[in-house]
């Protein structure tokens, strides 16, 4: 998810997306612990997207 796409979302949508991404990330981590993922770079990508969304939420709360 690109930063420009994240900026277009409302606060409620960002909170929902963050919850969804965190669940997805934890599911990927568990799946990777059981058996290696085909594409382990997925973990990094999802983790970074979580950080981008969380950063945007924090930025909006401070404004």
mmCIF file of C-alpha atoms in Angstrom:
data_model
loop_
_atom_site.group_PDB
_atom_site.id
_atom_site.type_symbol
_atom_site.label_atom_id
_atom_site.label_comp_id
_atom_site.label_asym_id
_atom_site.label_seq_id
_atom_site.Cartn_x
_atom_site.Cartn_y
_atom_site.Cartn_z
ATOM 1 C CA UNK A 1 0.000 0.000 0.000
ATOM 2 C CA UNK A 2 1.456 3.320 -1.066
ATOM 3 C CA UNK A 3 1.663 6.367 1.173
ATOM 4 C CA UNK A 4 -0.618 8.319 -1.173
ATOM 5 C CA UNK A 5 -3.306 5.624 -0.789
ATOM 6 C CA UNK A 6 -2.966 5.757 2.995
ATOM 7 C CA UNK A 7 -3.398 9.546 3.078
ATOM 8 C CA UNK A 8 -6.712 9.271 1.200
ATOM 9 C CA UNK A 9 -8.310 7.074 3.887
ATOM 10 C CA UNK A 10 -10.354 8.442 6.778
ATOM 11 C CA UNK A 11 -9.370 7.879 10.417
ATOM 12 C CA UNK A 12 -11.982 5.126 10.846
ATOM 13 C CA UNK A 13 -10.769 3.387 7.701
ATOM 14 C CA UNK A 14 -7.164 3.662 8.887
ATOM 15 C CA UNK A 15 -8.031 2.086 12.234
ATOM 16 C CA UNK A 16 -9.857 -0.767 10.500
ATOM 17 C CA UNK A 17 -6.984 -1.268 8.045
ATOM 18 C CA UNK A 18 -4.460 -1.301 10.898
ATOM 19 C CA UNK A 19 -6.441 -3.967 12.757
ATOM 20 C CA UNK A 20 -6.699 -6.048 9.583
ATOM 21 C CA UNK A 21 -2.987 -5.699 8.784
ATOM 22 C CA UNK A 22 -1.901 -6.638 12.314
ATOM 23 C CA UNK A 23 -4.029 -9.790 12.146
ATOM 24 C CA UNK A 24 -2.607 -10.623 8.734
ATOM 25 C CA UNK A 25 0.936 -10.095 10.032
ATOM 26 C CA UNK A 26 0.424 -12.345 13.053
ATOM 27 C CA UNK A 27 -1.096 -15.044 10.835
ATOM 28 C CA UNK A 28 1.900 -14.846 8.507
ATOM 29 C CA UNK A 29 4.320 -15.096 11.440
ATOM 30 C CA UNK A 30 2.598 -18.211 12.754
ATOM 31 C CA UNK A 31 2.509 -19.781 9.295
ATOM 32 C CA UNK A 32 6.194 -18.988 8.817
ATOM 33 C CA UNK A 33 7.086 -20.542 12.188
ATOM 34 C CA UNK A 34 5.303 -23.776 11.280
ATOM 35 C CA UNK A 35 6.690 -24.065 7.771
ATOM 36 C CA UNK A 36 8.705 -21.512 5.780
ATOM 37 C CA UNK A 37 6.713 -19.191 3.568
ATOM 38 C CA UNK A 38 7.225 -19.278 -0.187
ATOM 39 C CA UNK A 39 7.955 -15.554 -0.074
ATOM 40 C CA UNK A 40 9.345 -14.496 3.333
ATOM 41 C CA UNK A 41 9.667 -10.907 2.069
ATOM 42 C CA UNK A 42 5.888 -10.750 2.604
ATOM 43 C CA UNK A 43 6.546 -10.433 6.339
ATOM 44 C CA UNK A 44 8.682 -7.332 5.842
ATOM 45 C CA UNK A 45 6.191 -5.792 3.448
ATOM 46 C CA UNK A 46 3.229 -6.242 5.801
ATOM 47 C CA UNK A 47 5.248 -5.030 8.803
ATOM 48 C CA UNK A 48 6.230 -1.861 6.941
ATOM 49 C CA UNK A 49 2.657 -1.234 5.840
ATOM 50 C CA UNK A 50 1.539 -1.567 9.466
ATOM 51 C CA UNK A 51 4.133 1.040 10.401
ATOM 52 C CA UNK A 52 2.990 3.410 7.639
ATOM 53 C CA UNK A 53 -0.653 3.195 8.695
ATOM 54 C CA UNK A 54 0.205 3.598 12.396
ATOM 55 C CA UNK A 55 2.374 6.610 11.597
ATOM 56 C CA UNK A 56 -0.410 8.269 9.615
ATOM 57 C CA UNK A 57 -2.869 7.665 12.469
ATOM 58 C CA UNK A 58 -0.489 9.193 15.000
ATOM 59 C CA UNK A 59 0.153 12.134 12.695
ATOM 60 C CA UNK A 60 -3.581 12.843 12.409
ATOM 61 C CA UNK A 61 -4.125 12.544 16.162
ATOM 62 C CA UNK A 62 -1.459 15.178 16.789
ATOM 63 C CA UNK A 63 -3.037 17.666 14.383
#
